[in-house]
Coordinates of C-alpha atoms and ligand atoms in Angstrom, one line a residue:
X557 CA 2.5 -89.1 67.5
X558 CA 4.5 -91.9 69.2
X559 CA 7.6 -90.4 70.8
X560 CA 10.4 -92.9 71.7
X561 CA 11.4 -92.6 75.3
X562 CA 14.8 -93.8 76.3
X563 CA 14.3 -93.3 79.9
X564 CA 14.2 -96.5 82.0
X565 CA 11.0 -97.8 83.5
X566 CA 11.7 -99.0 87.1
X567 CA 10.0 -101.3 89.5
X568 CA 9.4 -100.4 93.2
X569 CA 8.5 -102.5 96.2
X570 CA 6.6 -99.9 98.4
X571 CA 6.7 -101.9 101.6
X572 CA 5.2 -101.4 105.0
X573 CA 8.7 -101.7 106.5
X574 CA 11.1 -101.5 103.7
X575 CA 11.3 -100.2 100.0
X576 CA 13.4 -101.5 97.3
X577 CA 13.7 -100.2 93.7
X578 CA 15.1 -102.2 90.8
X579 CA 15.4 -102.1 86.9
X580 CA 15.9 -104.4 84.2
X581 CA 18.6 -103.6 81.6
X582 CA 20.5 -105.6 79.1
X583 CA 19.0 -109.0 80.2
X584 CA 19.8 -108.5 83.9
X585 CA 17.9 -107.2 86.8
X586 CA 19.7 -104.8 89.0
X587 CA 18.7 -103.5 92.4
X588 CA 19.0 -99.7 92.4
X589 CA 21.0 -98.8 95.6
X590 CA 19.8 -95.7 97.6
X591 CA 22.4 -92.9 98.1
X592 CA 23.4 -94.3 101.5
X593 CA 24.6 -97.4 99.5
X594 CA 21.8 -99.7 100.8
X595 CA 19.8 -102.0 98.6
X596 CA 16.9 -101.5 101.0
X597 CA 15.3 -98.2 102.2
X598 CA 13.4 -98.4 105.5
X599 CA 9.9 -96.7 104.9
X600 CA 10.8 -94.3 107.6
X601 CA 10.1 -90.5 107.5
X602 CA 11.7 -88.3 110.1
X603 CA 10.7 -84.5 110.5
X604 CA 13.7 -82.6 112.1
X605 CA 13.2 -80.9 115.4
X606 CA 13.0 -77.1 115.2
X607 CA 12.9 -77.4 111.4
X608 CA 10.1 -79.5 110.3
X609 CA 10.5 -78.8 106.7
X610 CA 13.7 -80.8 106.9
X611 CA 12.8 -84.3 106.2
X612 CA 15.1 -87.4 106.4
X613 CA 13.9 -90.7 104.8
X614 CA 15.2 -94.1 105.1
X615 CA 18.0 -95.6 107.4
X616 CA 19.0 -92.4 108.8
X617 CA 15.6 -91.1 109.4
X618 CA 14.9 -94.4 111.3
X619 CA 18.0 -93.8 113.5
X620 CA 17.0 -90.2 114.2
X621 CA 13.5 -91.5 115.1
X622 CA 15.0 -93.5 117.9
X623 CA 16.1 -90.3 119.6
X624 CA 13.0 -88.4 118.9
X625 CA 10.1 -90.7 118.4
X626 CA 7.2 -88.4 118.0
X627 CA 8.9 -87.0 114.9
X628 CA 9.5 -90.4 113.2
X629 CA 6.7 -91.9 111.0
X630 CA 6.6 -95.3 109.9
X631 CA 4.4 -98.2 108.6
X632 CA 2.3 -95.6 106.9
X633 CA 1.3 -98.4 104.4
X634 CA -1.0 -99.6 107.3
X635 CA -2.9 -96.3 107.0
X636 CA -3.0 -95.4 103.4
X637 CA -6.4 -95.2 101.8
X638 CA -8.2 -96.0 105.0
X639 CA -10.6 -94.1 107.3
X640 CA -9.6 -93.3 110.8
X641 CA -12.1 -95.8 112.2
X642 CA -10.6 -98.5 110.1
X643 CA -7.2 -97.7 111.4
X644 CA -8.1 -97.5 114.9
X645 CA -9.9 -100.8 114.8
X646 CA -7.1 -102.6 113.1
X647 CA -4.0 -101.2 114.5
X648 CA -3.1 -100.8 118.1
X649 CA -2.5 -97.1 117.9
X650 CA -1.0 -97.0 121.2
X651 CA 2.1 -99.0 120.0
X652 CA 2.9 -96.1 117.5
X653 CA 5.2 -93.6 118.7
X654 CA 3.8 -90.7 116.5
X655 CA 0.4 -89.1 116.9
X656 CA -2.6 -90.0 114.6
X657 CA -5.7 -87.8 114.9
X658 CA -9.2 -88.2 113.5
X659 CA -9.8 -85.5 111.0
X660 CA -13.5 -86.1 109.9
X661 CA -12.7 -89.9 109.8
X662 CA -9.5 -89.2 107.8
X663 CA -6.4 -90.2 109.7
X664 CA -4.0 -87.4 110.0
X665 CA -0.5 -87.6 111.4
X666 CA 0.5 -84.7 113.6
X667 CA 3.9 -83.7 114.4
X668 CA 4.2 -81.1 117.1
X669 CA 7.4 -78.9 117.4
X670 CA 7.5 -76.0 120.1
X671 CA 5.0 -73.6 118.5
X672 CA 4.7 -75.4 115.3
X673 CA 2.3 -78.1 114.2
X674 CA 2.6 -80.1 111.0
X675 CA -0.2 -82.2 109.8
X676 CA 0.2 -84.8 107.1
X677 CA -2.0 -87.3 105.5
X678 CA -0.7 -91.0 105.0
X679 CA -0.8 -90.3 101.2
X680 CA 1.6 -87.3 101.7
X681 CA 4.1 -89.4 103.7
X682 CA 4.0 -92.0 101.0
X683 CA 4.8 -89.2 98.6
X684 CA 7.7 -88.2 100.6
X685 CA 9.0 -91.9 100.6
X686 CA 8.6 -92.2 97.0
X687 CA 10.4 -88.9 96.4
X688 CA 13.4 -90.1 98.1
X689 CA 13.3 -93.2 96.0
X690 CA 12.9 -91.2 92.8
X691 CA 15.7 -88.9 93.7
X692 CA 18.1 -91.7 94.6
X693 CA 17.4 -93.7 91.5
X694 CA 17.8 -90.8 89.3
X695 CA 21.2 -90.0 90.9
X696 CA 22.1 -93.3 89.4
X697 CA 20.3 -93.8 86.2
X698 CA 19.1 -90.5 85.1
X699 CA 15.4 -89.4 84.7
X700 CA 13.2 -92.2 86.1
X701 CA 9.6 -91.0 85.9
X702 CA 7.8 -94.1 84.9
X703 CA 7.4 -97.0 87.3
X704 CA 5.5 -100.1 88.2
X705 CA 4.6 -100.1 92.0
X706 CA 3.6 -103.2 93.9
X707 CA 0.8 -103.3 96.3
X708 CA -0.7 -106.3 98.6
X709 CA -3.3 -108.4 96.7
X710 CA -5.8 -107.5 99.3
X711 CA -5.4 -103.6 98.9
X712 CA -8.8 -102.3 98.2
X713 CA -9.9 -99.6 95.7
X714 CA -9.2 -96.6 97.9
X715 CA -5.9 -98.0 99.1
X716 CA -4.8 -98.4 95.5
X717 CA -6.1 -95.0 94.4
X718 CA -4.2 -93.4 97.4
X719 CA -1.1 -95.3 96.4
X720 CA -1.5 -94.0 92.8
X721 CA -2.2 -90.5 93.9
X722 CA 0.9 -90.4 96.1
X723 CA 3.1 -91.8 93.5
X724 CA 1.8 -89.1 90.9
X725 CA 2.5 -86.4 93.4
X726 CA 6.0 -87.7 93.8
X727 CA 6.6 -87.3 89.9
X728 CA 5.9 -90.8 88.8
X729 CA 3.6 -92.1 86.1
X730 CA 2.6 -95.4 87.4
X731 CA 2.2 -97.9 84.6
X732 CA 0.8 -100.6 86.7
X733 CA 0.1 -101.4 90.4
X734 CA 1.3 -104.9 90.3
X735 CA 0.2 -107.3 93.1
X736 CA 3.1 -108.3 95.3
X737 CA 2.8 -112.2 94.8
X738 CA 2.7 -111.7 91.1
X739 CA 6.0 -109.7 91.3
X740 CA 7.5 -112.6 93.4
X741 CA 6.3 -115.1 90.7
X742 CA 7.7 -112.9 87.9
X743 CA 11.2 -112.8 89.4
X744 CA 11.2 -116.4 90.5
X745 CA 10.2 -117.5 86.9
X746 CA 12.8 -115.3 85.4
X747 CA 15.4 -117.2 87.2
X748 CA 14.2 -120.7 86.8
X749 CA 13.2 -121.9 83.4
X750 CA 10.1 -123.9 83.2
X751 CA 9.8 -126.8 80.7
X752 CA 6.1 -127.6 81.3
X753 CA 3.2 -126.1 83.1
X754 CA 3.9 -126.2 87.0
X755 CA 2.2 -124.8 90.1
X756 CA 4.0 -122.7 92.7
X757 CA 2.9 -121.3 96.0
X758 CA 4.2 -118.0 97.2
X759 CA 4.4 -117.4 101.0
X760 CA 5.0 -113.8 101.5
X761 CA 5.2 -112.6 105.3
X762 CA 6.5 -109.1 105.6
X763 CA 6.3 -106.6 108.5
X764 CA 2.6 -105.9 108.5
X765 CA 0.9 -108.2 106.0
X766 CA 0.7 -111.8 104.9
X767 CA 0.0 -112.9 101.3
X768 CA -0.3 -116.4 99.9
X769 CA -0.9 -117.2 96.3
X770 CA -1.0 -120.2 94.2
X771 CA 0.0 -119.7 90.6
X772 CA 0.2 -121.8 87.4
X773 CA 3.2 -121.1 85.1
X774 CA 3.5 -122.0 81.4
X775 CA 6.2 -120.9 79.0
X776 CA 4.8 -117.4 78.7
X777 CA 2.1 -117.1 81.1
X778 CA 1.4 -116.8 84.8
X779 CA -2.2 -117.6 85.9
X780 CA -3.0 -116.7 89.5
X781 CA -5.2 -119.7 90.8
X782 CA -6.0 -118.6 94.3
X783 CA -5.0 -115.9 96.7
X784 CA -5.5 -115.6 100.4
X785 CA -3.9 -113.7 103.1
X786 CA -4.3 -111.4 106.2
X787 CA -3.6 -107.8 106.0
X788 CA -2.9 -107.4 109.6
X789 CA -0.5 -110.3 110.1
X790 CA 3.2 -109.7 110.1
X791 CA 6.6 -109.4 111.7
X792 CA 5.4 -106.3 113.7
X793 CA 2.9 -108.5 115.5
X794 CA 5.7 -110.8 116.5
X795 CA 7.8 -107.6 117.8
X796 CA 4.7 -106.7 119.9
X797 CA 4.6 -110.1 121.6
X798 CA 8.2 -109.6 122.6
X799 CA 7.7 -106.0 123.6
X800 CA 4.8 -107.4 125.8
X801 CA 7.1 -109.9 127.4
X802 CA 9.8 -107.4 128.1
X803 CA 7.3 -104.8 129.4
X804 CA 6.0 -107.4 131.9
X805 CA 9.4 -108.4 133.0
X806 CA 10.4 -104.6 133.5
X807 CA 7.3 -104.2 135.5
X808 CA 7.9 -107.2 137.7
X809 CA 11.6 -106.8 138.3
X810 CA 12.0 -103.1 138.1
X811 CA 8.6 -101.7 138.8
X812 CA 8.9 -99.6 135.6
X813 CA 6.3 -99.7 132.7
X814 CA 7.6 -98.1 129.5
X815 CA 4.2 -97.9 127.8
X816 CA 3.8 -94.3 128.7
X817 CA 7.0 -93.2 127.3
X818 CA 6.9 -92.9 123.6
X819 CA 10.6 -92.7 123.3
X820 CA 11.3 -95.8 125.3
X821 CA 8.7 -97.8 123.5
X822 CA 10.3 -96.9 120.1
X823 CA 13.6 -98.0 121.4
X824 CA 12.1 -101.1 122.8
X825 CA 10.4 -101.8 119.4
X826 CA 13.8 -101.6 117.6
X827 CA 15.6 -103.7 120.3
X828 CA 12.9 -106.4 120.2
X829 CA 12.8 -106.5 116.4
X830 CA 16.6 -106.9 116.4
X831 CA 16.4 -109.7 118.8
X832 CA 13.7 -111.4 116.8
X833 CA 15.8 -111.0 113.6
X834 CA 18.9 -112.4 115.3
X835 CA 17.1 -115.4 116.5
X836 CA 16.6 -116.6 112.9
X837 CA 20.4 -117.2 112.8
X838 CA 21.3 -118.1 116.5
X839 CA 19.4 -119.8 119.3
X840 CA 19.8 -117.1 122.0
X841 CA 20.3 -113.4 122.2
X842 CA 20.2 -110.5 124.7
X843 CA 17.9 -107.7 124.7
X844 CA 20.1 -104.8 125.9
X845 CA 18.4 -101.7 127.3
X846 CA 20.7 -98.9 128.2
X847 CA 19.6 -96.0 130.3
X848 CA 16.2 -97.1 130.1
X849 CA 15.2 -97.5 133.8
X850 CA 16.2 -95.0 136.3
X851 CA 19.2 -96.2 138.5
X852 CA 19.9 -99.1 136.1
X853 CA 22.4 -98.2 133.5
X854 CA 22.1 -101.3 131.5
X855 CA 19.4 -104.0 131.6
X856 CA 20.2 -107.3 129.9
X857 CA 17.2 -109.6 129.1
X858 CA 18.2 -112.9 127.8
X859 CA 15.8 -114.3 125.2
X860 CA 16.1 -117.7 123.3
X861 CA 14.7 -119.1 120.1
X862 CA 12.7 -121.5 122.0
X863 CA 10.9 -118.7 124.0
X864 CA 10.3 -116.8 120.8
X865 CA 8.9 -119.9 119.0
X866 CA 6.5 -120.4 121.9
X867 CA 5.3 -116.8 121.9
X868 CA 4.9 -116.9 118.0
X869 CA 3.5 -120.2 117.7
X870 CA -0.2 -119.2 117.3
X871 CA 0.7 -116.7 114.7
X872 CA 2.9 -119.0 112.8
X873 CA 0.1 -121.6 112.8
X874 CA -2.3 -119.1 111.6
X875 CA -0.2 -118.5 108.5
X876 CA -0.1 -122.2 107.9
X877 CA -3.9 -122.4 108.3
X878 CA -4.2 -119.7 105.6
X879 CA -1.8 -121.6 103.3
X880 CA -4.0 -124.8 104.0
X881 CA -7.2 -122.8 103.1
X882 CA -5.6 -121.3 99.9
X883 CA -4.5 -124.9 98.8
X884 CA -8.0 -126.4 99.5
X885 CA -9.7 -123.5 97.6
X886 CA -7.4 -123.9 94.7
X887 CA -8.3 -127.5 94.1
X888 CA -4.7 -128.2 93.2
X889 CA -3.4 -131.3 94.9
X890 CA -0.9 -130.4 97.4
X891 CA 1.8 -132.7 95.8
X892 CA 1.1 -131.0 92.5
X893 CA 2.5 -127.8 94.0
X894 CA 6.1 -128.0 92.7
X895 CA 7.8 -124.8 94.3
X896 CA 7.1 -123.3 97.4
X897 CA 8.7 -119.8 97.3
X898 CA 9.4 -117.6 100.3
X899 CA 9.2 -114.0 100.4
X900 CA 9.2 -111.1 102.9
X901 CA 11.6 -110.7 105.7
X902 CA 9.7 -112.7 108.3
X903 CA 9.8 -115.8 106.1
X904 CA 13.4 -116.1 107.4
X905 CA 12.1 -117.4 110.7
X906 CA 13.3 -121.2 111.0
X907 CA 10.2 -122.3 112.7
X908 CA 8.1 -120.8 109.9
X909 CA 10.1 -122.7 107.2
X910 CA 9.8 -125.8 109.4
X911 CA 6.1 -125.7 109.7
X912 CA 5.5 -124.8 106.1
X913 CA 7.7 -127.6 104.7
X914 CA 6.0 -130.1 107.2
X915 CA 2.6 -129.0 105.9
X916 CA 3.9 -129.9 102.3
X917 CA 5.0 -133.3 103.7
X918 CA 8.7 -132.4 104.1
X919 CA 9.2 -130.7 100.8
X920 CA 12.3 -128.5 100.3
X921 CA 11.4 -124.8 100.1
X922 CA 12.7 -122.7 97.4
X923 CA 15.1 -120.1 98.7
X924 CA 17.0 -119.3 95.7
X925 CA 15.6 -115.6 95.6
X926 CA 16.3 -112.9 98.1
X927 CA 13.3 -112.6 100.1
X928 CA 13.7 -108.9 100.5
X929 CA 14.4 -108.0 96.9
X930 CA 12.3 -110.4 95.0
X931 CA 9.2 -108.2 95.0
X932 CA 11.2 -105.3 93.5
X933 CA 12.8 -107.5 91.1
X934 CA 9.6 -108.8 89.7
X935 CA 8.2 -105.2 89.6
X936 CA 11.3 -104.4 87.5
X937 CA 10.6 -107.2 85.0
X938 CA 7.1 -106.1 84.7
X939 CA 8.3 -102.5 84.1
X940 CA 10.7 -103.6 81.4
X941 CA 7.7 -105.2 79.6
X942 CA 6.1 -101.7 79.4
X943 CA 9.2 -100.0 78.2
X944 CA 10.1 -98.7 74.9
X945 CA 13.9 -98.3 75.7
X946 CA 15.6 -101.0 73.8
X947 CA 18.0 -101.9 76.6
X948 CA 14.9 -103.0 78.6
X949 CA 13.6 -105.4 75.8
X950 CA 11.9 -108.5 77.4
X951 CA 9.3 -110.9 76.2
X952 CA 6.1 -110.4 77.7
X953 CA 4.6 -112.6 80.2
X954 CA 0.9 -112.6 80.3
X955 CA -0.5 -112.4 84.0
X956 CA -4.1 -113.5 84.6
X957 CA -5.5 -112.6 88.0
X958 CA -8.2 -113.8 90.1
X959 CA -10.6 -111.7 92.2
X960 CA -9.4 -112.2 95.7
X961 CA -12.8 -111.3 97.4
X962 CA -16.3 -112.3 96.3
X963 CA -18.7 -109.6 95.1
X964 CA -22.3 -109.8 95.8
X965 CA -25.6 -107.7 96.6
X966 CA -27.5 -107.3 99.7
X967 CA -30.9 -108.5 99.5
X968 CA -33.8 -107.0 101.4
X969 CA -33.1 -109.3 104.3
X970 CA -29.6 -108.3 104.7
X971 CA -28.3 -111.4 103.2
X972 CA -25.2 -111.4 100.9
X973 CA -26.3 -112.6 97.5
X974 CA -22.9 -113.8 95.9
X975 CA -22.6 -113.0 92.3
X976 CA -18.9 -113.5 91.5
X977 CA -17.1 -115.9 94.0
X978 CA -13.6 -115.2 95.1
X979 CA -10.8 -116.6 93.1
X980 CA -12.8 -116.4 89.8
X981 CA -10.2 -115.6 87.0
X982 CA -10.9 -112.3 85.2
X983 CA -12.1 -111.0 82.8
X984 CA -15.5 -112.3 83.9
X985 CA -19.2 -111.6 83.8
X986 CA -21.9 -113.0 86.0
X987 CA -25.6 -112.2 86.4
X988 CA -28.4 -112.9 89.0
X989 CA -32.1 -112.3 89.0
X990 CA -33.6 -110.2 91.6
X991 CA -37.4 -109.7 92.4
X992 CA -39.6 -107.0 93.9
X993 CA -40.4 -107.6 97.5
X994 CA -43.5 -105.2 97.8
X995 CA -46.5 -104.7 95.6
X996 CA -46.1 -102.1 92.9
X997 CA -42.5 -101.4 94.0
X998 CA -41.1 -98.8 91.8
X999 CA -37.4 -99.0 92.4
X1000 CA -34.8 -101.5 93.5
X1001 CA -31.7 -100.4 95.2
X1002 CA -28.5 -102.4 94.9
X1003 CA -25.8 -102.5 97.4
X1004 CA -22.7 -104.1 96.0
X1005 CA -20.4 -105.5 98.6
X1006 CA -17.1 -107.5 98.5
X1007 CA -16.3 -110.0 101.2
X1008 CA -17.2 -113.7 102.3
X1009 CA -19.7 -112.9 105.1
X1010 CA -23.2 -114.0 104.7
X1011 CA -24.5 -110.9 106.4
X1012 CA -23.9 -108.3 103.8
X1013 CA -23.0 -105.3 106.0
X1014 CA -20.2 -107.4 107.6
X1015 CA -18.5 -107.1 104.1
X1016 CA -17.1 -103.9 102.4
X1017 CA -19.7 -101.7 100.6
X1018 CA -18.3 -101.0 97.2
X1019 CA -21.1 -99.1 95.6
X1020 CA -24.8 -98.4 95.8
X1021 CA -27.2 -97.7 93.0
X1022 CA -30.9 -97.7 91.9
X1023 CA -33.0 -98.9 89.2
X1024 CA -36.3 -96.7 89.0
X1025 CA -39.4 -96.9 87.0
X1026 CA -40.3 -100.6 87.4
X1027 CA -43.6 -101.8 86.0
X1028 CA -46.1 -102.2 88.9
X1029 CA -46.5 -105.8 89.7
X1030 CA -47.4 -108.2 92.5
X1031 CA -44.8 -109.1 95.1
X1032 CA -41.9 -111.2 93.6
X1033 CA -43.3 -111.1 90.0
X1034 CA -41.1 -108.3 88.6
X1035 CA -37.6 -109.6 87.6
X1036 CA -34.5 -107.4 87.5
X1037 CA -31.3 -108.9 86.1
X1038 CA -28.2 -107.6 87.7
X1039 CA -24.8 -108.2 85.9
X1040 CA -21.5 -107.7 87.1
X1041 CA -18.7 -107.5 84.7
X1042 CA -15.0 -107.2 85.4
X1043 CA -12.9 -106.5 82.1
X1044 CA -9.3 -107.3 81.7
X1045 CA -8.4 -103.8 82.9
X1046 CA -10.1 -104.5 86.2
X1047 CA -13.0 -102.2 85.4
X1048 CA -16.1 -103.3 87.1
X1049 CA -19.4 -102.5 85.3
X1050 CA -22.6 -103.0 87.0
X1051 CA -25.8 -103.2 84.9
X1052 CA -29.4 -103.7 86.1
X1053 CA -32.1 -104.5 83.5
X1054 CA -35.7 -104.9 84.1
X1055 CA -36.6 -108.3 82.4
X1056 CA -38.7 -108.0 79.2
X1057 CA -38.1 -104.4 79.0
X1058 CA -35.4 -102.0 78.1
X1059 CA -35.3 -100.3 81.4
X1060 CA -31.5 -100.4 81.9
X1061 CA -29.0 -98.7 84.2
X1062 CA -25.4 -99.1 84.0
X1063 CA -22.4 -97.8 86.1
X1064 CA -18.7 -98.3 85.7
X1065 CA -16.6 -98.3 88.7
X1066 CA -12.8 -97.9 88.6
X1067 CA -12.3 -101.1 90.4
X1068 CA -8.9 -101.7 89.2
X1069 CA -9.3 -105.2 90.2
X1070 CA -6.9 -107.0 88.0
X1071 CA -4.0 -105.0 86.8
X1072 CA -4.1 -101.8 88.6
X1073 CA -6.0 -102.1 91.8
X1074 CA -8.2 -104.0 94.2
X1075 CA -9.7 -105.2 97.4
X1076 CA -10.7 -104.9 100.8
X1077 CA -10.7 -103.4 104.3
X1078 CA -9.1 -105.6 106.8
X1079 CA -12.1 -106.4 108.9
X1080 CA -14.0 -107.7 105.9
X1081 CA -11.0 -109.6 104.8
X1082 CA -11.3 -111.9 107.7
X1083 CA -12.5 -114.8 105.9
X1084 CA -15.9 -116.5 106.5
X1085 CA -14.2 -119.5 107.9
X1086 CA -13.5 -117.5 111.1
X1087 CA -17.1 -116.7 111.4
X1088 CA -18.8 -119.9 110.4
X1089 CA -20.9 -120.2 113.6
X1090 CA -22.0 -116.6 113.4
X1091 CA -22.8 -116.9 109.7
X1092 CA -24.8 -120.0 110.2
X1093 CA -26.9 -118.2 112.8
X1094 CA -27.4 -115.5 110.5
X1095 CA -28.5 -117.7 107.7
X1096 CA -31.1 -119.5 109.9
X1097 CA -32.4 -116.1 111.1
X1098 CA -32.7 -114.7 107.5
X1099 CA -34.3 -117.7 106.1
X1100 CA -37.0 -117.5 108.7
X1101 CA -37.3 -113.7 108.3
X1102 CA -37.6 -114.1 104.5
X1103 CA -40.3 -116.7 104.9
X1104 CA -42.2 -114.6 107.3
X1105 CA -42.1 -111.3 105.4
X1106 CA -42.9 -113.1 102.1
X1107 CA -45.9 -114.7 103.8
X1108 CA -47.1 -111.4 105.1
X1109 CA -46.7 -109.4 101.7
X1110 CA -48.2 -112.3 99.7
X1111 CA -51.2 -112.7 102.0
X1112 CA -51.8 -108.9 102.0
X1113 CA -51.7 -108.9 98.2
X1114 CA -54.3 -111.7 97.9
X1115 CA -56.5 -110.0 100.6
X1116 CA -56.4 -106.8 98.6
X1117 CA -57.4 -108.6 95.5
X1118 CA -60.5 -110.1 97.5
X1119 CA -61.3 -106.6 98.6
X1120 CA -60.7 -107.9 102.3
X1121 CA -58.4 -105.0 103.4
X1122 CA -60.7 -104.5 106.4
X1123 CA -60.3 -108.1 107.5
X1124 CA -58.4 -108.5 110.9
X1125 CA -56.1 -110.9 109.2
X1126 CA -54.9 -108.0 106.9
X1127 CA -54.1 -105.8 110.0
X1128 CA -52.4 -108.8 111.6
X1129 CA -50.1 -109.2 108.4
X1130 CA -49.3 -105.6 108.3
X1131 CA -48.3 -105.4 112.0
X1132 CA -46.4 -108.7 111.7
X1133 CA -44.5 -107.4 108.7
X1134 CA -43.7 -104.1 110.3
X1135 CA -42.4 -106.0 113.4
X1136 CA -40.3 -108.5 111.6
X1137 CA -39.0 -105.7 109.1
X1138 CA -37.9 -103.8 112.2
X1139 CA -35.9 -106.7 113.8
X1140 CA -32.2 -105.8 113.7
X1141 CA -30.7 -108.4 115.9
X1142 CA -30.7 -112.1 115.1
X1143 CA -33.8 -112.7 117.4
X1144 CA -35.0 -116.0 116.1
X1145 CA -37.3 -116.6 118.9
X1146 CA -39.5 -113.5 118.1
X1147 CA -39.7 -114.7 114.4
X1148 CA -40.7 -118.2 115.4
X1149 CA -43.4 -116.7 117.7
X1150 CA -44.8 -114.4 115.2
X1151 CA -44.8 -117.1 112.4
X1152 CA -46.7 -119.6 114.4
X1153 CA -49.3 -117.0 115.5
X1154 CA -49.8 -115.6 112.1
X1155 CA -50.0 -119.1 110.4
X1156 CA -52.5 -120.3 112.9
X1157 CA -54.8 -117.5 112.0
X1158 CA -54.1 -117.0 108.3
X1159 CA -53.5 -120.6 106.8
X1160 CA -57.1 -121.4 106.9
X1161 CA -58.1 -118.3 104.9
X1162 CA -55.1 -119.0 102.6
X1163 CA -56.4 -122.4 101.8
X1164 CA -60.0 -121.4 101.5
X1165 CA -59.4 -118.8 99.0
X1166 CA -56.5 -120.5 97.2
X1167 CA -54.2 -117.6 97.7
X1168 CA -51.6 -116.9 94.9
X1169 CA -48.0 -116.4 95.2
X1170 CA -47.7 -118.1 98.5
X1171 CA -44.5 -119.8 99.1
X1172 CA -44.7 -123.7 99.9
X1173 CA -47.4 -123.7 102.6
Ligands
LIG1425 P1 7.6 -105.2 104.1 O1 7.1 -106.1 103.0 O2 6.6 -105.2 105.3 O3 8.0 -103.9 103.9 P2 9.9 -107.0 104.5 O4 9.6 -108.0 103.5 O5 11.2 -106.2 104.3 O6 8.7 -105.9 104.8 O7 9.9 -107.5 106.0 C1 10.2 -107.0 107.1 C2 9.8 -107.7 108.3 O8 10.6 -108.9 108.3 C3 10.2 -106.9 109.6 O9 9.1 -107.2 110.5 C4 11.4 -107.5 110.1 O10 11.7 -107.6 111.5 C5 11.3 -109.0 109.6 N1 12.5 -109.6 109.4 C6 13.8 -109.3 108.6 N2 14.7 -110.2 108.8 C7 14.3 -111.1 109.6 C8 14.8 -112.3 110.2 N3 16.1 -112.6 109.9 N4 14.1 -112.9 111.0 C9 12.9 -112.6 111.2 N5 12.1 -111.5 110.7 C10 12.9 -110.7 110.0
LIG1426 MG1 6.8 -106.9 101.2

């Protein structure tokens, strides 16, 4: 039975730095203010001293965290759904004023208070933030237990699952995890009517992440054409540059280094962030540190926009490079991109706007939407499309996503065999044939990775599975077809099938690629363009390795057929194979040497007996 539900469905931007909630009602989008009266809630959780069960979230929590930094938890989105190893690699944990411990490779936040110790997972902290949002929203509009929550495009499956679990724990039924740029696109398109198909680029630079996407809009659809970004690039990195500058100055002029003092570091972080934000509106500011250094009541450090721009230049340019890469990958001509839409607090920085506009040959950027609210507004629109409340009626807009990272399989040589390339629209289905390497090989194991690197293990391992009972065959003569299918709900199905036979194995992975969830660990995210030289070296190595191992296995197969297993060449093939198989590093020289040696001895026999299955000799 279908039950009419008159509650509102809300949209939530669950940001690294700030959260924002909104809903659509009677043809208008409204930002749902928090109980403090603010449109934006800092993603800050403070555990009160002497009473750790007492939690303050948002603006006041952030203020209290200034006084007692060990008890204030922030930027938890950088940690959610990740292993301890990942977060310690990607985040400079020393800059955080709270304690993060390694609990069997799960990160755990530890708050100590006299004789009490509180341990919370990033997911639990996220739940606390979402509970506050829920309570505040419900104080305004009554029960709000259904929501659309936004996530960065580059969030991987485990990050998405952890976000979903946190939301459910907070009492929400999540109707969709919406990719942030799609939310921006929705809110922007809601405002500006389109007459014809047009392309837009969304540039979203927040506190911790950077997202670019190029979309095509028609009257009732949005097609994502191309996405790119960097999950460890944001306003926080700019703050750190200023912090380093101030620390150096304090060290030099006052012989004081605050880095060992969590409380002062937290205060410094706030001061530097404020100075940075001011410099978007003025050309000079002061960083004021009161009671910071012994015997110096007040230290004033002047800081100008010019200084800041010099510091940030590399980072600003990096974002433009990612934009360039995204435009190139999209194959949409630069001048066909009609709207350049800014989102995220850091997109307020004038220099960034200048560089971005210059890249688009002086084009005026679209600033008609509020950079801090547009994600929540888009989420609100998407939410309304799911709502059965008559006040939330809204025509559906179809959003077609693309996969942001390539999917592929590791072959026996460690090379990534790409099956679905990044930016392929979904749903999609692609297959590839694989062959056995060894004689009479009975199983093939597939490791499915996502990422762009040529060396498979440099990418993110998504799943591992095995097809057994292959019919015995000579090397490379047994074919297995591997099919990757992503349906419109983002469910990835992997199927391996032995050719000419009904030996099939299938697995389904909740990959949530499209509508609910998605991608990758940051280190994988680093696009292959940053690693061209390394990838090329790997490719040369692996090509040579492949040739040599194929040579050995095929020669051995032929020798066996000729009952020549006792022949010295057979032994040589065997040891060479073992040697090359064990080579982990990219040691090309050894491979060259081994190849030369074996060919010199073996080629004459190969020719004499007309060996079969040998590659181009
Ligand atoms: P998130 O998506 O990470 O939650 P926001 O989009 O709200 O965050 O952006 C927060 C970031 O934007 C912070 O690093 C903040 O310092 C920065 N920011 C906000 N306003 C400005 C400004 N006027 N100039 C420069 N940076 C700003
Ligand atoms: Mg954001």
